[in-house]
CSV table of C-alpha atoms in Angstrom, one decimal:
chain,number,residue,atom,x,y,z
A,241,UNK,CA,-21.2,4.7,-1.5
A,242,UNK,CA,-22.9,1.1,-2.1
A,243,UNK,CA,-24.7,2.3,-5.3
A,244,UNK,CA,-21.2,4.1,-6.4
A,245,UNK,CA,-19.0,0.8,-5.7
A,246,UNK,CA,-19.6,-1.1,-8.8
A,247,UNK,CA,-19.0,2.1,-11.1
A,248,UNK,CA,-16.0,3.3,-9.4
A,249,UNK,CA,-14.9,-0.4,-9.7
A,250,UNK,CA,-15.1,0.0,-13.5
A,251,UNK,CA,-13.8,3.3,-14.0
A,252,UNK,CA,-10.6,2.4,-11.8
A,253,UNK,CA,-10.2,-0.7,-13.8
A,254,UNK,CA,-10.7,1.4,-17.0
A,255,UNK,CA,-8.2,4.0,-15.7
A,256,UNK,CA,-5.6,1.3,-14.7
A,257,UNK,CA,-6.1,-0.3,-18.2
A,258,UNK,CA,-5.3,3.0,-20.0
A,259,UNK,CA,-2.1,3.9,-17.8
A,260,UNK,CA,0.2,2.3,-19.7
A,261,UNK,CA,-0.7,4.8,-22.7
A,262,UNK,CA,-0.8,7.6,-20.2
A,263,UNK,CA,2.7,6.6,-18.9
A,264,UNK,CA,4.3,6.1,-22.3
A,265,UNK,CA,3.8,9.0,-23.6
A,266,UNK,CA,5.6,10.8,-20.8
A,267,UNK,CA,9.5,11.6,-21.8
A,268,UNK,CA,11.8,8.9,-20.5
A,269,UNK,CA,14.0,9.8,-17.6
A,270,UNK,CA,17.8,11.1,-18.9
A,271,UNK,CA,19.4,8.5,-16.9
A,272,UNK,CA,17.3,5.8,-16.4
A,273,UNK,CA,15.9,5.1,-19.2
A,274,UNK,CA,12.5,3.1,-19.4
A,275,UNK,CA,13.0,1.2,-15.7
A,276,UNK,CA,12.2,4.7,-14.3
A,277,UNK,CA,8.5,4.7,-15.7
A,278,UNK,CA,8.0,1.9,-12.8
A,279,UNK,CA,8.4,5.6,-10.7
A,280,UNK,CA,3.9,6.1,-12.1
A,281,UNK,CA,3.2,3.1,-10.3
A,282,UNK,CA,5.6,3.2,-7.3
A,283,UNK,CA,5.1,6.5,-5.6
A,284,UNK,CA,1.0,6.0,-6.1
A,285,UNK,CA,1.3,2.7,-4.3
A,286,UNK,CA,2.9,4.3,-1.5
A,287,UNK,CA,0.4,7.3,-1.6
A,288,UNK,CA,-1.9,5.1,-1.6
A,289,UNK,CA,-0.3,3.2,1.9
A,290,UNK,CA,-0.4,6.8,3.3
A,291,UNK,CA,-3.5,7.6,2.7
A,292,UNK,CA,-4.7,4.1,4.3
A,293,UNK,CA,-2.3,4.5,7.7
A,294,UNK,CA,-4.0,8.0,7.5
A,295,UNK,CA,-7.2,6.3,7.4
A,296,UNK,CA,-6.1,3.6,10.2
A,297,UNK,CA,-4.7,5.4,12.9
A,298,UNK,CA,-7.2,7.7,12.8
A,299,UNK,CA,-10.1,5.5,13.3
A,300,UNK,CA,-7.5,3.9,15.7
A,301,UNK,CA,-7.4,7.1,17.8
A,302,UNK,CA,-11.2,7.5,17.3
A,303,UNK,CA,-11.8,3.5,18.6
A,304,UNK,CA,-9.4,4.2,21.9
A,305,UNK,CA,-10.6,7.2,23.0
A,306,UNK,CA,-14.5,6.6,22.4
A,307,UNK,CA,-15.1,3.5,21.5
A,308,UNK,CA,-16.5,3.6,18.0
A,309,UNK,CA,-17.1,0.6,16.6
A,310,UNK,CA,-17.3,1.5,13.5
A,311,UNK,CA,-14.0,3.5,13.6
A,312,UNK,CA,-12.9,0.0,14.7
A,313,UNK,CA,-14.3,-1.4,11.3
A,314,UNK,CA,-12.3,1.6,9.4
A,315,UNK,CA,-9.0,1.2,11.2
A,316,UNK,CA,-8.7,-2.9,10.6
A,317,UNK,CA,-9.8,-1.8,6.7
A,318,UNK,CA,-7.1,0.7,6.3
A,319,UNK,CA,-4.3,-1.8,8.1
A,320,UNK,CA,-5.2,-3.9,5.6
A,321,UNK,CA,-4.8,-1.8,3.0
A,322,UNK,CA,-1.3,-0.3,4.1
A,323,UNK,CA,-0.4,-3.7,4.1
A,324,UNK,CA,-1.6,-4.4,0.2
A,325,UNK,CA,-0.4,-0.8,-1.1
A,326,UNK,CA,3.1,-0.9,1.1
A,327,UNK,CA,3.5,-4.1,-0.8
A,328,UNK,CA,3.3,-3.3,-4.1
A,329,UNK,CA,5.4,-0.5,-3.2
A,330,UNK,CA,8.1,-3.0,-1.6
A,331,UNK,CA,7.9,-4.9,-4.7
A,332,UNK,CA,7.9,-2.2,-7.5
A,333,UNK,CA,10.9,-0.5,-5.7
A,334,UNK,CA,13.4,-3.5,-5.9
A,335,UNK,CA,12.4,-4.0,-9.1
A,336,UNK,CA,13.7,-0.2,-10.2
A,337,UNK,CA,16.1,-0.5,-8.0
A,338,UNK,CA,17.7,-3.5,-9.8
A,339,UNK,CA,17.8,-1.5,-13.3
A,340,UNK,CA,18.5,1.7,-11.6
A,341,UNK,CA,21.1,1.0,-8.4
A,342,UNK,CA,22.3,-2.8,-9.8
A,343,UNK,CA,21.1,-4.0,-6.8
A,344,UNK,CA,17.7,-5.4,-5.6
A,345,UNK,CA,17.7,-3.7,-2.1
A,346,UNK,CA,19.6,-1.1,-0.1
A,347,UNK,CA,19.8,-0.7,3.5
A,348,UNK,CA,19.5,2.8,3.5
A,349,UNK,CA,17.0,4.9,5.7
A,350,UNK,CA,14.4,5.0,3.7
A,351,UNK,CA,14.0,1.3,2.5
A,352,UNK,CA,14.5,0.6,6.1
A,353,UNK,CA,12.4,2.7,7.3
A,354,UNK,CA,9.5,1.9,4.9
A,355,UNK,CA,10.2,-1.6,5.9
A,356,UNK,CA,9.6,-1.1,9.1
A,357,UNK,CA,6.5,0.8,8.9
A,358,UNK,CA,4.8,-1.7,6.7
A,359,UNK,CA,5.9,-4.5,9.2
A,360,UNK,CA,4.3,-2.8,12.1
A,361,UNK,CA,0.7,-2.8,10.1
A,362,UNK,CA,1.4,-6.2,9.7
A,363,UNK,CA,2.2,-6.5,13.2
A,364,UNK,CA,-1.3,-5.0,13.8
A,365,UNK,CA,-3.0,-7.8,11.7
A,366,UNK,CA,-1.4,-10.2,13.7
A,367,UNK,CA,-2.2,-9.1,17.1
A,368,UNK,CA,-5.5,-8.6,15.8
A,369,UNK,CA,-6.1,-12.2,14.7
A,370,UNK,CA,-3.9,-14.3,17.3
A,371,UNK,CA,-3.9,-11.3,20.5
A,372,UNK,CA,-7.3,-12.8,22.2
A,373,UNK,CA,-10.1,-10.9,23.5
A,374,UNK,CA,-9.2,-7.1,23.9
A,375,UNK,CA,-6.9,-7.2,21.3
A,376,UNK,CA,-8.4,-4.3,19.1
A,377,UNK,CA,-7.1,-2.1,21.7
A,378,UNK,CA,-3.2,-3.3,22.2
A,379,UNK,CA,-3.8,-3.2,18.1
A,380,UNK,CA,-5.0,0.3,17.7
A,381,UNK,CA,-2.4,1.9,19.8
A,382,UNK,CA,0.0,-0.4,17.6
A,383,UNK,CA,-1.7,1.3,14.9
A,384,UNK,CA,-1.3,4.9,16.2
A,385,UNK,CA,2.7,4.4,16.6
A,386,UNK,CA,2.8,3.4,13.0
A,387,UNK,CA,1.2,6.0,11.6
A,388,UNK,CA,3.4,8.3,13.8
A,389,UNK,CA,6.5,7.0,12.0
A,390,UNK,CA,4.4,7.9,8.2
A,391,UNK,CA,6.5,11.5,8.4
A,392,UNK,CA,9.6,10.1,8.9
A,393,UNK,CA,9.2,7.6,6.5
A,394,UNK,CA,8.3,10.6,3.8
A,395,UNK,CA,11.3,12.8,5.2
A,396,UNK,CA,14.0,10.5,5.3
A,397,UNK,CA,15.4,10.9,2.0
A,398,UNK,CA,16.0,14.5,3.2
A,399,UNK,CA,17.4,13.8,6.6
A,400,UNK,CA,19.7,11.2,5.8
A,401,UNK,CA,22.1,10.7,2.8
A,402,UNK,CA,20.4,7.5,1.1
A,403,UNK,CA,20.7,6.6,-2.2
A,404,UNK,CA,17.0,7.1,-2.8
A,405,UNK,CA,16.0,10.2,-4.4
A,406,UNK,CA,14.6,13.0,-2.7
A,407,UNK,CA,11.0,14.6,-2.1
A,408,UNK,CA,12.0,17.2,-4.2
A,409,UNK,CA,11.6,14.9,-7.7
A,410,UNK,CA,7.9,14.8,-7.8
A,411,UNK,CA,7.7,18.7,-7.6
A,412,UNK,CA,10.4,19.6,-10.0
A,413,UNK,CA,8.9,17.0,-12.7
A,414,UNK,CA,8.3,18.4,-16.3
A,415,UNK,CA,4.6,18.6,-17.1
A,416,UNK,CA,4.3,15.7,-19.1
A,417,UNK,CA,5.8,13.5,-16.3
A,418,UNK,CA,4.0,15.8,-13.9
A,419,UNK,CA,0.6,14.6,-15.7
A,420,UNK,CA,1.3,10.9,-15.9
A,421,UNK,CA,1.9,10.9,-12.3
A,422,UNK,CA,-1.0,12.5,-11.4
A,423,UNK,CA,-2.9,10.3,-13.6
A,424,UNK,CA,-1.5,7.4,-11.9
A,425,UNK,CA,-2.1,8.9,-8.5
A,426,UNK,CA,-5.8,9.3,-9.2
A,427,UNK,CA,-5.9,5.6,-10.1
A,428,UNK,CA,-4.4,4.0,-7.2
A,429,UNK,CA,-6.6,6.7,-5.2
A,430,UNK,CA,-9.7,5.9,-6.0
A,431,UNK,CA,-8.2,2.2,-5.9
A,432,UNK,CA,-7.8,2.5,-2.4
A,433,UNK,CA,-11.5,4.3,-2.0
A,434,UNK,CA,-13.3,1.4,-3.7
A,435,UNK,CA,-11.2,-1.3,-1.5
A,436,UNK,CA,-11.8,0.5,1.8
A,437,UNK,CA,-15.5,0.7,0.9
A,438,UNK,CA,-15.6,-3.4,0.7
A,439,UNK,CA,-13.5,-4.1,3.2
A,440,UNK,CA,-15.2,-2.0,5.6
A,441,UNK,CA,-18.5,-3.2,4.4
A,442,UNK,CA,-17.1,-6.9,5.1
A,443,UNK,CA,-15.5,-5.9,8.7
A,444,UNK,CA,-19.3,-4.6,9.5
A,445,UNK,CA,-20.4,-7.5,8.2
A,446,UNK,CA,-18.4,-9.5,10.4
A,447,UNK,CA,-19.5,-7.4,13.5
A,448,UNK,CA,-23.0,-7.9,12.8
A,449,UNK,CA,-22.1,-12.1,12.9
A,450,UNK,CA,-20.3,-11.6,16.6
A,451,UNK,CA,-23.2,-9.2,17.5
A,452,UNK,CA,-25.5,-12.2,16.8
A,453,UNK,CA,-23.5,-15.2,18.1
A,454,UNK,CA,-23.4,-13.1,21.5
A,455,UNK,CA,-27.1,-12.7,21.1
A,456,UNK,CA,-27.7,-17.0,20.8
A,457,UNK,CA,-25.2,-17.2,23.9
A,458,UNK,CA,-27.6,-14.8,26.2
B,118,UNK,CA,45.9,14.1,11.2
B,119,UNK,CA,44.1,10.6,11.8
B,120,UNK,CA,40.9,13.1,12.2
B,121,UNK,CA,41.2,13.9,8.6
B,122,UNK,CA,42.0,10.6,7.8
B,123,UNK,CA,38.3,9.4,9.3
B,124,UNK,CA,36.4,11.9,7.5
B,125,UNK,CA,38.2,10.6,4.5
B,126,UNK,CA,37.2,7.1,5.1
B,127,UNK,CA,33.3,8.2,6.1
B,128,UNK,CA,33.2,10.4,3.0
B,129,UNK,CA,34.3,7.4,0.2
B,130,UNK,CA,31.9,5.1,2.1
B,131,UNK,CA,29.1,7.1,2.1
B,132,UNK,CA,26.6,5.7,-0.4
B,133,UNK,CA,26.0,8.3,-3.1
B,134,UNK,CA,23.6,11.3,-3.0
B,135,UNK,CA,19.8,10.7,-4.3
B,136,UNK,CA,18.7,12.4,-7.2
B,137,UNK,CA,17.3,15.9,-6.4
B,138,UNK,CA,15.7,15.7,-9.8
B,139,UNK,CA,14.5,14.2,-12.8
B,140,UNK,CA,15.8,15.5,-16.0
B,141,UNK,CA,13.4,14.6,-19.1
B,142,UNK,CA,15.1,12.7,-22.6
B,143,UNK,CA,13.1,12.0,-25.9
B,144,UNK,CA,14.6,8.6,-26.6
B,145,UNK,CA,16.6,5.4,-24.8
B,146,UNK,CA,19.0,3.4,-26.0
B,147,UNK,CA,17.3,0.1,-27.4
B,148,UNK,CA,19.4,-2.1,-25.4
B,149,UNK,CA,18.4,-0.7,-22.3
B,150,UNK,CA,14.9,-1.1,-23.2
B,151,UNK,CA,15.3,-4.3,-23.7
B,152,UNK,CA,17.1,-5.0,-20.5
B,153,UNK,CA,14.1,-2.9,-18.3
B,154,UNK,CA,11.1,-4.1,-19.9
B,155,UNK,CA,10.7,-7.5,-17.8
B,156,UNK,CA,11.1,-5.8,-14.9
B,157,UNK,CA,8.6,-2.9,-16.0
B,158,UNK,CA,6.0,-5.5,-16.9
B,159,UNK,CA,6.7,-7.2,-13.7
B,160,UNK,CA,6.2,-4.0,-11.7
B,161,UNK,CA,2.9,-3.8,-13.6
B,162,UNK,CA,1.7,-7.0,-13.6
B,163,UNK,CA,2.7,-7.2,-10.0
B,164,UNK,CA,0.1,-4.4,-9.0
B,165,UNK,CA,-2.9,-5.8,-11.1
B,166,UNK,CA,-2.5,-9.3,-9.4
B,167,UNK,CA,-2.6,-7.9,-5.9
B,168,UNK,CA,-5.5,-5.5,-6.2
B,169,UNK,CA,-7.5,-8.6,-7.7
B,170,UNK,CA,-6.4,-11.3,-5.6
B,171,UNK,CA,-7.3,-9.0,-2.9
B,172,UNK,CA,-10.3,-8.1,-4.0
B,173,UNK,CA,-11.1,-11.8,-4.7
B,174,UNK,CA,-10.6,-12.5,-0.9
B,175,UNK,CA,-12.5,-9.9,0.0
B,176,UNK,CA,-15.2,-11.3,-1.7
B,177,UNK,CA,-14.4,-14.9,-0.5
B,178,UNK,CA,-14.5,-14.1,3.5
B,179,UNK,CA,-17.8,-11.5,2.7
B,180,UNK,CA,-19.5,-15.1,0.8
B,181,UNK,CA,-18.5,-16.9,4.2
B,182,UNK,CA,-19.9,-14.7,6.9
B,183,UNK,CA,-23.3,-14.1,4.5
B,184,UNK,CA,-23.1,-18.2,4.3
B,185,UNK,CA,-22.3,-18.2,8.6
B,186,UNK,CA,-24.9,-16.0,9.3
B,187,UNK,CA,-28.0,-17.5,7.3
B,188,UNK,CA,-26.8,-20.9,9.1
B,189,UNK,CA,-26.8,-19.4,12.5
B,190,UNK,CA,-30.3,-17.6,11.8
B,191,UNK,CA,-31.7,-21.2,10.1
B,192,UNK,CA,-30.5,-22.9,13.7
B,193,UNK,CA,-31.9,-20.0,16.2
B,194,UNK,CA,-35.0,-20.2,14.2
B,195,UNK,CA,-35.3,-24.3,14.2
B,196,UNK,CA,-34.4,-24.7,18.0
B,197,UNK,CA,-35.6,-21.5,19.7
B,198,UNK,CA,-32.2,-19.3,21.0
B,199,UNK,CA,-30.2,-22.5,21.7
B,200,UNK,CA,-27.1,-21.0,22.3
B,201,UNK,CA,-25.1,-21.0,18.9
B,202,UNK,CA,-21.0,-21.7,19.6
B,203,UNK,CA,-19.1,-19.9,17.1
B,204,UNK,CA,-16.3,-20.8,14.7
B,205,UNK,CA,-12.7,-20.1,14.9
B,206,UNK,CA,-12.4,-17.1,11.9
């Protein structure tokens, strides 16, 4: 994955250059207008967060239960990362939101919600830098609840009324919308591929360092 | 009576419905291009910054423990294992 990072690095930078082609020459929405092609960056930026707490409570599960260290390395890499991607998401929404609603945010379930979940990653981070020794574990089970509350998140827009729209857009989208999505989607994934790879490279990195300050105090 | 009334009252002030889907349009008024585009560029520009910042401090903290650990490996080498006390990350 080393010899692949600086490739992938180029051909996501490449891809991300080109998407604003990609995305204009998808139809515009009938009601919103241009604001809506903020939708191609939006909803991959929250994939993207899913795909991370995916990754993070995971490894989170895998660290409490055996021990892995290296799962350990993988779960603080994708909290991280749910952190990053759940923020551009929490910033391109309001942004739509203020074209498309008149409003900049809307307590509704789902903004709540998604609120919520990225503040419990960050919650993670925290306890993980300022929680003291043992901390990985009070942080991985914080980890595991947050990635419990992903479907929820997802399915709110279905269960409540909010003014958000439903998960039924992104399958009833016309082809050329369909394709720009997808596009943008493949982008932000193998984004969040070539960011885990570094960031868990730099959390091993900073294992090996503890592993060899505990050495010099034996 | 005042049952009906309620529902009344929860119905108007329920916020409205989300869109179930997107319907497709060739063109856009040109005033309300103009009025999206800052925010579009924003949402774009947005994105780019994070993913490089990020990657830049990524790159910053790897640069600091490759930095910590030749030091620590220079002073276990000059004075035996002297018991190294490590830094506050």
């Amino acid at each position: 994955m080393k010899k692949l990072f600086v490739p992938l690095l180029i051909v996501v930078a490449a891809m991300f250059a080109f998407a604003p082609i990609v995305i204009a020459n998808a139809r515009y929405e009938s009601t919103m207008g241009l604001i809506q092609k903020i939708f191609y960056f939006h909803v991959p930026s929250w994939l993207a967060m899913y795909s991370a707490i995916g990754v993070c409570g995971l490894a989170s599960l895998i660290y409490l239960f055996q021990g892995s260290r290296t799962a350990d390395c993988y779960a603080v890499a994708g909290a991280e990362l749910a952190i990053l991607f759940g923020l551009m998401g929490l910033v391109t929404g309001p942004l739509w939101a203020r074209k498309a609603w008149g409003v900049w945010w809307q307590w509704d379930a789902r903004l709540t919600s998604a609120l919520l979940m990225w503040l419990i990653f960050v919650a993670y981070m925290l306890v993980r830098k300022y929680g003291g020794p043992g901390s990985e574990k009070l942080a991985a089970a914080t980890a595991i609840f947050g990635t419990a509350t992903g479907p929820f998140v997802y399915k709110s827009v279905d269960i409540w009324r909010t003014v958000h729209p439903t998960t039924n857009v992104v399958p009833t989208l016309p082809r050329d919308m369909a394709l720009a999505l997808l596009y943008c989607m493949i982008a932000f994934f193998l984004l969040f591929l070539v960011l885990l790879t570094v960031r868990v490279g730099l959390a091993q990195r900073q294992m090996a360092l503890d592993d060899l300050y505990l050495a010099g105090e034996d | 009576m005042i049952a009906n009334l309620a529902f009344l009252i929860a119905l108007v002030l329920q916020s409205p419905a989300g869109q179930n889907e997107f319907v497709p349009a060739s063109s856009v008024p040109r005033t309300d291009q103009l009025q999206a585009a800052p925010l579009l560029i924003a949402a774009y520009a947005f994105v780019w910054i994070a993913a490089c910042f990020y990657l830049w401090t990524i790159w910053r903290r790897l640069r600091k423990v490759e930095d910590e650990m030749q030091a620590l490996e220079r002073r276990t080498g000059a004075s035996g294992s002297s018991g190294a006390s490590r830094p506050a990350r």
